[in-house]
Coordinates of C-alpha atoms in Angstrom, one line a residue:
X14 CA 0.0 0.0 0.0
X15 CA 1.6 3.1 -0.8
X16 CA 0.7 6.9 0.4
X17 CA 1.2 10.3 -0.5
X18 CA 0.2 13.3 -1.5
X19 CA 0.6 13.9 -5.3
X20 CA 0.8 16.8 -8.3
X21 CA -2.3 17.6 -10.8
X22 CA -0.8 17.5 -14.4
X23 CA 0.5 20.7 -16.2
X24 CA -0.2 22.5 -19.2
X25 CA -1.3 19.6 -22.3
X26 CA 0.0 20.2 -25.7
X27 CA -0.9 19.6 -29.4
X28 CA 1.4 15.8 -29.5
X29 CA 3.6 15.1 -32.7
X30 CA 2.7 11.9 -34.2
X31 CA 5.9 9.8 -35.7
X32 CA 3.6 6.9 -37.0
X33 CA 0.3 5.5 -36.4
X34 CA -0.2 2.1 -38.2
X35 CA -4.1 1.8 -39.2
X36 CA -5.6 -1.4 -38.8
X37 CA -9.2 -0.9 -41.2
X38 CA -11.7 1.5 -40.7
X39 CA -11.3 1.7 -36.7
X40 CA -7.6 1.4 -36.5
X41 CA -6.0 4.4 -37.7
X42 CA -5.6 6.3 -34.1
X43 CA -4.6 9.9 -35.0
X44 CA -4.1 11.7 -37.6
X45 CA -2.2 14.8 -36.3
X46 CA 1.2 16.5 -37.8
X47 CA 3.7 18.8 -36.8
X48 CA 6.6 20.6 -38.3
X49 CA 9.1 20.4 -35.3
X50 CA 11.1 17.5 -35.8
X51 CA 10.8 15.0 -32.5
X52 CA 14.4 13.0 -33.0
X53 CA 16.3 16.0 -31.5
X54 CA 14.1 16.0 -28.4
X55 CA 14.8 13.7 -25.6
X56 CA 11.6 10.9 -24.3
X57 CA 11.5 7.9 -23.3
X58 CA 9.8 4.7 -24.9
X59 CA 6.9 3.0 -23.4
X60 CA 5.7 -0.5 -24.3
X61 CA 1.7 -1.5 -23.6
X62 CA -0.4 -4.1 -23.2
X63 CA -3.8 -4.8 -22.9
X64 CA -5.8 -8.3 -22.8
X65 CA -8.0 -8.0 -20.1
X66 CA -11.2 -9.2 -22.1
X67 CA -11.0 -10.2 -26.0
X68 CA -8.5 -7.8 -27.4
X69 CA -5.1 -8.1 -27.8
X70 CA -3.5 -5.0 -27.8
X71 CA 0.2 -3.8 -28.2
X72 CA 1.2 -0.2 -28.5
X73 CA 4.5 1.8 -28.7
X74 CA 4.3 5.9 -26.9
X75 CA 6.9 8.6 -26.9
X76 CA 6.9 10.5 -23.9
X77 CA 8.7 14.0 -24.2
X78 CA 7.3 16.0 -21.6
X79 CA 5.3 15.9 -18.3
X80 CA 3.5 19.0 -20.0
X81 CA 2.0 17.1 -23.0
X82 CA 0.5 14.2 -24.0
X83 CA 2.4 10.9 -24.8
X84 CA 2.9 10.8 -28.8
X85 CA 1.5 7.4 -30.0
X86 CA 4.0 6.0 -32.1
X87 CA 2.3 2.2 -33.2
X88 CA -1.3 0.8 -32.1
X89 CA -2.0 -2.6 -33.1
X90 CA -4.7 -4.5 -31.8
X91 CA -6.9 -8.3 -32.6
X92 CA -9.8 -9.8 -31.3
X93 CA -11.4 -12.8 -30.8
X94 CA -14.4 -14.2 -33.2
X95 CA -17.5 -14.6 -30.7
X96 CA -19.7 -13.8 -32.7
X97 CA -20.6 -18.0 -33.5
X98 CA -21.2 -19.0 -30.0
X99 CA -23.0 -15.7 -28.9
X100 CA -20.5 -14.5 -26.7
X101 CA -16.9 -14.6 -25.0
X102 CA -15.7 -18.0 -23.7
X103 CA -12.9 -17.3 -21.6
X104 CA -10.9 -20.3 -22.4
X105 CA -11.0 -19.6 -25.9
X106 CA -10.0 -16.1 -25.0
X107 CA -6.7 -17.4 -22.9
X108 CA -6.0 -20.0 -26.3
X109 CA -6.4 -16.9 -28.1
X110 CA -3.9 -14.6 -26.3
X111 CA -1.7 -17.1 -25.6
X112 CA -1.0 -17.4 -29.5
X113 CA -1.3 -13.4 -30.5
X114 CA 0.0 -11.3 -28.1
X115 CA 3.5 -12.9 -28.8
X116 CA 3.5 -12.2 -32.2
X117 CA 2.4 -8.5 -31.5
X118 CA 5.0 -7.7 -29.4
X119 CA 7.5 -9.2 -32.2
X120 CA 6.6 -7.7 -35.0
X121 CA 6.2 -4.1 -33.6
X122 CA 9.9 -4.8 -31.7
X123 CA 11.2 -5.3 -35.1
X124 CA 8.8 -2.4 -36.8
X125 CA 10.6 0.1 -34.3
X126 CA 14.3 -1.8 -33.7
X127 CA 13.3 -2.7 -30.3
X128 CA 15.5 -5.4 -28.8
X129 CA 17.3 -6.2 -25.6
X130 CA 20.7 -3.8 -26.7
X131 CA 17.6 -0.8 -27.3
X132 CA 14.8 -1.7 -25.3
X133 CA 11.9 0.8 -24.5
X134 CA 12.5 2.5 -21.3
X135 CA 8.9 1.1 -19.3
X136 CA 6.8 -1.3 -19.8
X137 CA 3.0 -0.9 -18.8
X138 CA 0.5 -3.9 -18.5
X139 CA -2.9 -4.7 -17.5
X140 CA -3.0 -6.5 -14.1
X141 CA -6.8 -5.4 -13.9
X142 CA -9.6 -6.1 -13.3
X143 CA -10.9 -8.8 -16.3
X144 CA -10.8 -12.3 -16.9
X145 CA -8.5 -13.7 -14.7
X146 CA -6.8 -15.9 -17.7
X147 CA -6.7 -13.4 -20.6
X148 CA -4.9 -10.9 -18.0
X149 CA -2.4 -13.5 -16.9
X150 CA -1.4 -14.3 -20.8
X151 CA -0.3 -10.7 -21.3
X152 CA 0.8 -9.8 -17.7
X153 CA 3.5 -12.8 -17.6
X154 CA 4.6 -11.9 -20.6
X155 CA 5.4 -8.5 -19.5
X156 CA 7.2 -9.9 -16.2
X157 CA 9.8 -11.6 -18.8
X158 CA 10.2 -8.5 -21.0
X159 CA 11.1 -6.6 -17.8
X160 CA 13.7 -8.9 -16.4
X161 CA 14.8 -9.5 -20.2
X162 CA 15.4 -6.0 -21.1
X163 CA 16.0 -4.9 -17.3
X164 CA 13.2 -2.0 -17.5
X165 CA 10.7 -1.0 -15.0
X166 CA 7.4 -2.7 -14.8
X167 CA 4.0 -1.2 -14.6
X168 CA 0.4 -3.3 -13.8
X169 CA -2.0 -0.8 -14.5
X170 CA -6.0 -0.4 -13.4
X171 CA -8.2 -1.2 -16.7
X172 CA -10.5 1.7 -15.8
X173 CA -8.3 4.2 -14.8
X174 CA -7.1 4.0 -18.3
X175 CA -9.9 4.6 -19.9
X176 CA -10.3 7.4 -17.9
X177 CA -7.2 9.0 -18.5
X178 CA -7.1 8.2 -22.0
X179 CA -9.4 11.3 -22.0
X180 CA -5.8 13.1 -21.9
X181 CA -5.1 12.9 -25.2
X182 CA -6.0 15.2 -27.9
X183 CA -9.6 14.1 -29.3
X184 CA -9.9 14.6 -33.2
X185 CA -13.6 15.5 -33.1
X186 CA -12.9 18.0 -30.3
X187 CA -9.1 19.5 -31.5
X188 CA -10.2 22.3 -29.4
X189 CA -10.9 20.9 -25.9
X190 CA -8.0 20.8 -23.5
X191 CA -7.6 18.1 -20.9
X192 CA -9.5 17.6 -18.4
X193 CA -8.6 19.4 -14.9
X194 CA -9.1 17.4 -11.7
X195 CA -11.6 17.2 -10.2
X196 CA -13.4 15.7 -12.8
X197 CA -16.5 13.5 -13.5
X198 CA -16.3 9.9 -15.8
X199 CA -18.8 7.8 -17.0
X200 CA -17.1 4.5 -17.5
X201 CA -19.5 2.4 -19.5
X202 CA -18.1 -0.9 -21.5
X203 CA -19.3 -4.4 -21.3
X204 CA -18.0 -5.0 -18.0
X205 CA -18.5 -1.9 -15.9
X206 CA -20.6 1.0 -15.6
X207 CA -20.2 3.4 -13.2
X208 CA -19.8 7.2 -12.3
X209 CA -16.8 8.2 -11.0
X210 CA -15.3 11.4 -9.4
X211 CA -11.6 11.8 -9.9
X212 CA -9.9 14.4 -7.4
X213 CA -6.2 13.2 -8.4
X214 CA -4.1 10.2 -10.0
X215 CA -4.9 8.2 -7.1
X216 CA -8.4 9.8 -5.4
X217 CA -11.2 8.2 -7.4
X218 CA -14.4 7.8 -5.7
X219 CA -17.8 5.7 -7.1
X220 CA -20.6 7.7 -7.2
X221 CA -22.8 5.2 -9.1
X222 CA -22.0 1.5 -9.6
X223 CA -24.2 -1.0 -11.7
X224 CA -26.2 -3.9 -9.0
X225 CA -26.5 -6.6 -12.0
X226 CA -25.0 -6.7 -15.2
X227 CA -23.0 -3.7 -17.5
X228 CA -24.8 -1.8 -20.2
X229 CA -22.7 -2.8 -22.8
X230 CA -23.6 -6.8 -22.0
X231 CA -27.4 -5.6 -22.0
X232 CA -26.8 -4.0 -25.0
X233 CA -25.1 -7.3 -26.9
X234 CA -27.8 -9.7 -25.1
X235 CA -30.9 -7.4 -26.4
X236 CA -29.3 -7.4 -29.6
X237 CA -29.1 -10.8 -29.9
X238 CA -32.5 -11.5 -28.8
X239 CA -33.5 -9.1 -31.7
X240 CA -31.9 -11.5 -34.1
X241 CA -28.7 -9.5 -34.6
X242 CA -25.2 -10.9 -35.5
X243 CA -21.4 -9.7 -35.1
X244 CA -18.7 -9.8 -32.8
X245 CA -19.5 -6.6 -31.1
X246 CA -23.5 -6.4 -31.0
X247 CA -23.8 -3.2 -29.1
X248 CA -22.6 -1.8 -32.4
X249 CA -24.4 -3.7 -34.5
X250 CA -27.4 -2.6 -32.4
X251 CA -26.5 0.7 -33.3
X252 CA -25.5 0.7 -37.0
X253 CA -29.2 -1.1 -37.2
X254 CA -31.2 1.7 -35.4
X255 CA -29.0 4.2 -37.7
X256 CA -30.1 2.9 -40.8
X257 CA -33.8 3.6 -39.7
X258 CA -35.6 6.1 -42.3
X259 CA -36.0 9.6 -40.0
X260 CA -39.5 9.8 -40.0
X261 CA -39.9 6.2 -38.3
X262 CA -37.6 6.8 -35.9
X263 CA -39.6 10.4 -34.9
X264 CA -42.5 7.6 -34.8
X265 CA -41.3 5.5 -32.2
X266 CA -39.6 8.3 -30.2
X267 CA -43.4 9.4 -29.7
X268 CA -44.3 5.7 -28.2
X269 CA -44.8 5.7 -24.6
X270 CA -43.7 2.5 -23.5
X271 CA -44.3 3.2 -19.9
X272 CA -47.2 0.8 -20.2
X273 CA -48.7 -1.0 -22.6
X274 CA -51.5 1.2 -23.8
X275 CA -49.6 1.6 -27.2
X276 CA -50.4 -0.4 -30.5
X277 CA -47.7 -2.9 -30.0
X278 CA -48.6 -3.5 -26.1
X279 CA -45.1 -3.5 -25.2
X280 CA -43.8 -2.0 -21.9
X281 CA -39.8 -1.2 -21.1
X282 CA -39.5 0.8 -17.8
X283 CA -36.7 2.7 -16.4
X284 CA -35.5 0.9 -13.0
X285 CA -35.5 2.5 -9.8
X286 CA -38.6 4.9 -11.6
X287 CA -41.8 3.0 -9.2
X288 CA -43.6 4.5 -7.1
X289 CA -41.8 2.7 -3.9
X290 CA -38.6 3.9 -5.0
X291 CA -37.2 6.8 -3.5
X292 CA -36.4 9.9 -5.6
X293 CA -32.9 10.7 -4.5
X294 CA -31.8 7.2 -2.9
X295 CA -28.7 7.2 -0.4
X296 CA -27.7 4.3 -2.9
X297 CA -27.2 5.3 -6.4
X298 CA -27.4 2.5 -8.9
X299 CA -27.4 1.3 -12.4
X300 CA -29.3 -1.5 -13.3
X301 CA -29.6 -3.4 -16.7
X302 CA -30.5 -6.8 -16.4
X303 CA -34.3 -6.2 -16.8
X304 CA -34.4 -5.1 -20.5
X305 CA -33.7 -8.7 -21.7
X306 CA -36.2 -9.9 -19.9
X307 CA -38.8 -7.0 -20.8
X308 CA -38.0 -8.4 -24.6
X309 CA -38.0 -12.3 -23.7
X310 CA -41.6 -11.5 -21.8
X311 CA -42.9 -9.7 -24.4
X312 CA -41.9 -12.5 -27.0
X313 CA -43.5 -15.1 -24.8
X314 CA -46.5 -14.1 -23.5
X315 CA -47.8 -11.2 -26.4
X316 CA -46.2 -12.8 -29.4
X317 CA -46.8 -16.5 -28.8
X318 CA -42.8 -16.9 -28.7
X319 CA -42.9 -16.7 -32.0
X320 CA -40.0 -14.1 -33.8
X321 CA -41.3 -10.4 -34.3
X322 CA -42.5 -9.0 -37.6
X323 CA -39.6 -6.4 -38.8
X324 CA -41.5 -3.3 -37.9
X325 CA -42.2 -4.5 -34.3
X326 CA -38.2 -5.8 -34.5
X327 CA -37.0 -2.2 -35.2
X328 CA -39.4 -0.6 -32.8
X329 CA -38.1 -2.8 -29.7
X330 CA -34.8 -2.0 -31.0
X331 CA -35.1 2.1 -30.8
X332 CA -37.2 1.8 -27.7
X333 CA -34.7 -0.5 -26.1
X334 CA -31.5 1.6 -26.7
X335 CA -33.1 4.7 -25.6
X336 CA -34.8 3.8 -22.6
X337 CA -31.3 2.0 -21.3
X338 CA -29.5 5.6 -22.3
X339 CA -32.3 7.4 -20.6
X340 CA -31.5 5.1 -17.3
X341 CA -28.2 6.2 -17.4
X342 CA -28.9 9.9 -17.6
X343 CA -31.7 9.6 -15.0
X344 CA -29.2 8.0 -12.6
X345 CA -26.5 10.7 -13.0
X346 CA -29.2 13.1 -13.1
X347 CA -30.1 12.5 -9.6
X348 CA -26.3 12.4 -8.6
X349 CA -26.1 15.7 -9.4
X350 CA -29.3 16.2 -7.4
X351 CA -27.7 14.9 -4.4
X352 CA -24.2 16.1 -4.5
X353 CA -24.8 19.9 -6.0
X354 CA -25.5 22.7 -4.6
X355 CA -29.3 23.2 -5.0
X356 CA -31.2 22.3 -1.7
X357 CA -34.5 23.7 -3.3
X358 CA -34.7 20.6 -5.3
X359 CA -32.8 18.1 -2.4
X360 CA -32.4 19.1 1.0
X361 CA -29.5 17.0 2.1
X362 CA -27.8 18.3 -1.1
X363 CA -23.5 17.9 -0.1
X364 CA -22.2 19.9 -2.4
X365 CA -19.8 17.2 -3.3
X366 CA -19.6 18.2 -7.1
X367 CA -18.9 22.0 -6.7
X368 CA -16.3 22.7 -8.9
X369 CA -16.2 20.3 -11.2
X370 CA -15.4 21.3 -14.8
X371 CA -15.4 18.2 -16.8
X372 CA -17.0 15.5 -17.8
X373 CA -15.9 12.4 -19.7
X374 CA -17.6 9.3 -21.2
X375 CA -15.4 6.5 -22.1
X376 CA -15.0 2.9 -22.7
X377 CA -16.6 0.3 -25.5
X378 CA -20.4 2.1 -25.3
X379 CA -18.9 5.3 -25.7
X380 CA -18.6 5.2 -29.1
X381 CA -22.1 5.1 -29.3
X382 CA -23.2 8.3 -31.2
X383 CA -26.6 8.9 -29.3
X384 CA -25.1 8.2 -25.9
X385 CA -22.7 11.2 -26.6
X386 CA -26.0 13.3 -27.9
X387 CA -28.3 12.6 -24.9
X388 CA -24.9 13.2 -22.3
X389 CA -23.8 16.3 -23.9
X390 CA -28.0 17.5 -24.1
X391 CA -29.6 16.2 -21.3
X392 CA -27.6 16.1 -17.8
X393 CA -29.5 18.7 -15.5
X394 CA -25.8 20.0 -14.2
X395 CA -26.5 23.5 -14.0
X396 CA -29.5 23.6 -11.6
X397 CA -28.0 21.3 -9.8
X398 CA -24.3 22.6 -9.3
X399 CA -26.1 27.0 -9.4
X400 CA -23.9 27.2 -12.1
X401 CA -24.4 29.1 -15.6
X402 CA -21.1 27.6 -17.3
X403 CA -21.4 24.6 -19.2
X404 CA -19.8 21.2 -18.2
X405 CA -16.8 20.4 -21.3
X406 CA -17.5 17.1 -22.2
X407 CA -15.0 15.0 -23.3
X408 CA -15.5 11.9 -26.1
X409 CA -12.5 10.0 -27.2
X410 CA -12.0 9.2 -30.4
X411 CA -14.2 6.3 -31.3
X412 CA -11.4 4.0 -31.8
X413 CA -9.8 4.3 -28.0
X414 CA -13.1 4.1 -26.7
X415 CA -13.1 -0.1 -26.9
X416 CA -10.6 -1.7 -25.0
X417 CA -6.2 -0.8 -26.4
X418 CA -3.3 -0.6 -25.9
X419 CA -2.8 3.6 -25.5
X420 CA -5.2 3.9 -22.8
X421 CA -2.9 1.3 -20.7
X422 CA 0.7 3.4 -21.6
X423 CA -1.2 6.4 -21.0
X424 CA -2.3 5.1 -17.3
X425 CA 1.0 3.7 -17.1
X426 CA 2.7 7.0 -17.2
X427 CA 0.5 8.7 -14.9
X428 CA 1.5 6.5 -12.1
X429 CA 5.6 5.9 -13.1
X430 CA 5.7 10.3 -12.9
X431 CA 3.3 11.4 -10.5
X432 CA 2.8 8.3 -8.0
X433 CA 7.0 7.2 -8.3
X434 CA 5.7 3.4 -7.8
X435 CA 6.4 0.9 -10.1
X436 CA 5.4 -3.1 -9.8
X437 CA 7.4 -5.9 -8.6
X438 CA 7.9 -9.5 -10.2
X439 CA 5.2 -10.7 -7.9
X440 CA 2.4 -9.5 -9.2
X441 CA -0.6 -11.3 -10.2
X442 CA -4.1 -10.4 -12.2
X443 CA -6.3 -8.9 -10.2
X444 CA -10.2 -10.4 -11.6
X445 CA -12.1 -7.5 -9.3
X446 CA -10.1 -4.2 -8.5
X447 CA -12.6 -1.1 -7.6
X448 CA -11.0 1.9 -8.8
X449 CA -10.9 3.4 -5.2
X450 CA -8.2 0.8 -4.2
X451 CA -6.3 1.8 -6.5
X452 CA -3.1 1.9 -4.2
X453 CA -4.2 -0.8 -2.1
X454 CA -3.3 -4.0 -3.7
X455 CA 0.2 -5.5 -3.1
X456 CA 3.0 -5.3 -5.8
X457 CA 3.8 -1.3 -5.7
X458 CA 7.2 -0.7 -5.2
X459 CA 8.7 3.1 -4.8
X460 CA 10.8 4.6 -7.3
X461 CA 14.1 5.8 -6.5
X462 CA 15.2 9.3 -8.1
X463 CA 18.1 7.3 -9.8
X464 CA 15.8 4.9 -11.4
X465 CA 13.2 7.5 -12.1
X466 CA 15.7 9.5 -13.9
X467 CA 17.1 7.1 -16.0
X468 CA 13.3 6.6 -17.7
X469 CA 12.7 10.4 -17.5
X470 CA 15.2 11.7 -19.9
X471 CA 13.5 15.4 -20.5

C-alpha cells in the first residue's frame, strides 16, 4: 500500500505523431502533424499491453514532456471471433492470447528496432480487473520482458485507463484541452458501468455503480435477442437503429412505452422509476438486467414466442437503446441532485460536485453516437451545481473508446511520474479491482530518483 500526496498534471499540448499504423476502418488512431522534428528532443519509450477481455492490444508511446501528452507512435490490436457462439468463452480467450500477443509484441519490436541492446524504457500492463486468464497471458509476458530488457514494470488499473485516455487530444474535439481534476467519468463498456469522481491520480471515488450486469452486455444480449449478428453487438445494435428512415424513428420516439396502452402492447420501464422507489436514494445505482427480460416476456407471452414482424423488430430496437440511455442519464441526473448545490430541489444536497469542470464518457459504449447526444443535451448539471457555465464534455475518439493498448501506456505514465511506484515481479491479475483501491493492492514498489531518472530523460 503506498501513500502520499501527489501533483495535478500541467499545461497539455498539441502531440507530434511519428507513425500510427491503421488497422481498417477503426484502427487508424490519429491523424495529427507537426513541423518540429521529434528525434532532436529527448523521451522515453513505453511498451503497452492490454488483454484484459477479448482484445489483444500492443502499443509503442513517446513521452517527451510531463506537460504534454504521450505521442503514439504504433497501435495494433486483434480480437477474438465470438460472434458464432453468442458471446466470449474465456478459455477460448486465454487459447487466443496465448497465441497473438507474442507475435504482437515481435513484430512491432522489429517495426521500431526494439531489442534487448535498445529496449523501451517502461513497460506498462494490465494487471486489472478482467478475466483472470486473458490478464495473466499478457501480464506474464510483460514480467519476462522486464527482467529480459532490465526496465521497470507497470500493472495498470483497466479503468483508470480509460479514464485518463481522455488526456489525449480528441480529433472531433481539436479544441478541448484536458481535463482538470476534479473531474466526473462515465465508465460504460461491457464489463462496468459506473460514475466516477476523480480528485487526483490516485483519489477516485464511485458515485454510481451498476447492482446486476453492464450496459454494454445488456446492449449485446438485447441485440441478440432481436436477431442480430457480429462480434461486437452493441454496435451492430446501433449501426441497425441508424439505418432507420428519419420519420420512423420520430414515430417511435413518440411511443410511450411506460405501459402498454400503445399499438404494440409493449412496456420497457426505467429501473428505480416506481412509485416505492425513492427519488434521490442514499444508494445510487445502475441497473440493466431487466431489458432482456422485458424483450423475452414480451416474446413469450404477447407474441406466442414466436419471432417479431420487422416493424415490431426495429421498434423494440429504438425503444430499447433509448430507454437503457435514458437510465443512465436519469441516474447521474439524480447524482447531481444529491451532491450539488441546490437544496431547493434536495435538501440534504452535499455539495460534493462544486467545482467540477469536466465530464468524460469512455469505454466500449462510448462510441455510441446517441449516448454522446443525450450526455452532452440532457444532464441537469447547472440547476443542480447553481452554475451558468457549461460542463466540457470530453469523447475519445471512437477508436480508443473499446478496449487498447494507449489507454494502458497512457495510465501507465500517470503512475511511473506522478505516483514514483512501479510493480514488482510478484504480481498477479487482479479479476475485481474497484478503482478506489487503487493503491491498495500488493505489488507497488517506490521509485528511486536514480531509477526514475534514468526513464525520464527530459
Amino acid at each position: 500500500m503506498i501513500r502520499g500526496t501527489f501533483f495535478k498534471n500541467g499545461v497539455r499540448g498539441i502531440p507530434r505523431i511519428q507513425k500510427s499504423r491503421s488497422l481498417g476502418d477503426s484502427r487508424n488512431i490519429q491523424n495529427l502533424t507537426c513541423n518540429l522534428s521529434i528525434e532532436a528532443r529527448r523521451s522515453y519509450k513505453v511498451l503497452a499491453i492490454e488483454s484484459s477481455c477479448d482484445d489483444s492490444c500492443v502499443a509503442l508511446l513517446d513521452r517527451f514532456s510531463p506537460n504534454e501528452p504521450p505521442i503514439i507512435i504504433d497501435h495494433v490490436k486483434k480480437t477474438l471471433n465470438s460472434a458464432d457462439i453468442g458471446g466470449i468463452l474465456p478459455t477460448a480467450a486465454y487459447d487466443f492470447h496465448l497465441a497473438t500477443i507474442g507475435s504482437l509484441v515481435s513484430d512491432l519490436c522489429k517495426r521500431h528496432n526494439l531489442s534487448s541492446s535498445n529496449p523501451p524504457d517502461l513497460i506498462c500492463v494490465t494487471r486489472g480487473p478482467g478475466m483472470t486468464g486473458s490478464l495473466c497471458s499478457s501480464t506474464q509476458f510483460a514480467k519476462g520482458l522486464s527482467v529480459a530488457w532490465d526496465v521497470p514494470l507497470i500493472g495498470v488499473h483497466h479503468m483508470l485507463g480509460h479514464l485518463l485516455i481522455a488526456q489525449l487530444p480528441k480529433s472531433e474535439q481539436p479544441d478541448v484541452p484536458a481535463p482538470q481534476y476534479p473531474f466526473l467519468s462515465l465508465l460504460c463498456s461491457g464489463g462496468h458501468t459506473m460514475l466516477i469522481l476523480s480528485k487526483s491520480i490516485s483519489e477516485h471515488e464511485i458515485i454510481i455503480n451498476v447492482n446486476d450486469i453492464a450496459v454494454g452486455d445488456s446492449l449485446d444480449k438485447c441485440a441478440r435477442e432481436l436477431g442480430l449478428y457480429g462480434n461486437m453487438l452493441g454496435k451492430e445494435l446501433e449501426k441497425y437503429i441508424n439505418e432507420f428512415p428519419t420519420e420512423l424513428k420520430e414515430e417511435f420516439h413518440t411511443i410511450d412505452v411506460e405501459t402498454r396502452d400503445n399499438d404494440y402492447k409493449f412496456k420497457l420501464k426505467m429501473p428505480f422509476k416506481g412509485p416505492g422507489t425513492g427519488r434521490v436514494p442514499k444508494n445510487i445505482q445502475f441497473s440493466f438486467a431487466q431489458f432482456l427480460s422485458s424483450i423475452q416476456s414480451y416474446r413469450i407471452h404477447y407474441r406466442h414466442n414466436e419471432p417479431f414482424d420487422d416493424k415490431t423488430n426495429k421498434m423494440i430496437a429504438y425503444k430499447t437503446q433509448e430507454t437503457i440511455f435514458n437510465h443512465i442519464i436519469d441516474r447521474i441526473n439524480v447524482a447531481f441532485q444529491r451532491h450539488g448545490l441546490d437544496r431547493s430541489s434536495y435538501r440534504n444536497a452535499d455539495g460534493k460536485f462544486v467545482g467540477i469542470k469536466d465530464f468524460i464518457c469512455s469505454g466500449g459504449v462510448a462510441a455510441n453516437r446517441r449516448l454522446r447526444e443525450k450526455l452532452s443535451a440532457e444532464l441537469n448539471y447547472k440547476d443542480a451545481l447553481r452554475t451558468n457555465t457549461d460542463l466540457t464534455f470530453h469523447f475519445p475518439d471512437l477508436s480508443l473508446c473499446t478496449d487498447n493498448a494507449v489507454m494502458i501506456g497512457v495510465a501507465g505514465i500517470e503512475i511511473f511520474e506522478k505516483l514514483r511506484v512501479k510493480s514488482d515481479l510478484s504480481i498477479t491479475p487482479i479479476r475485481k479491482w474497484p478503482m478506489n483501491e487503487l493503491l491498495d493492492v500488493d505489488g507497488w514498489v517506490k521509485v528511486d530518483e536514480e531509477e526514475f531518472r534514468n526513464v525520464c530523460k527530459f
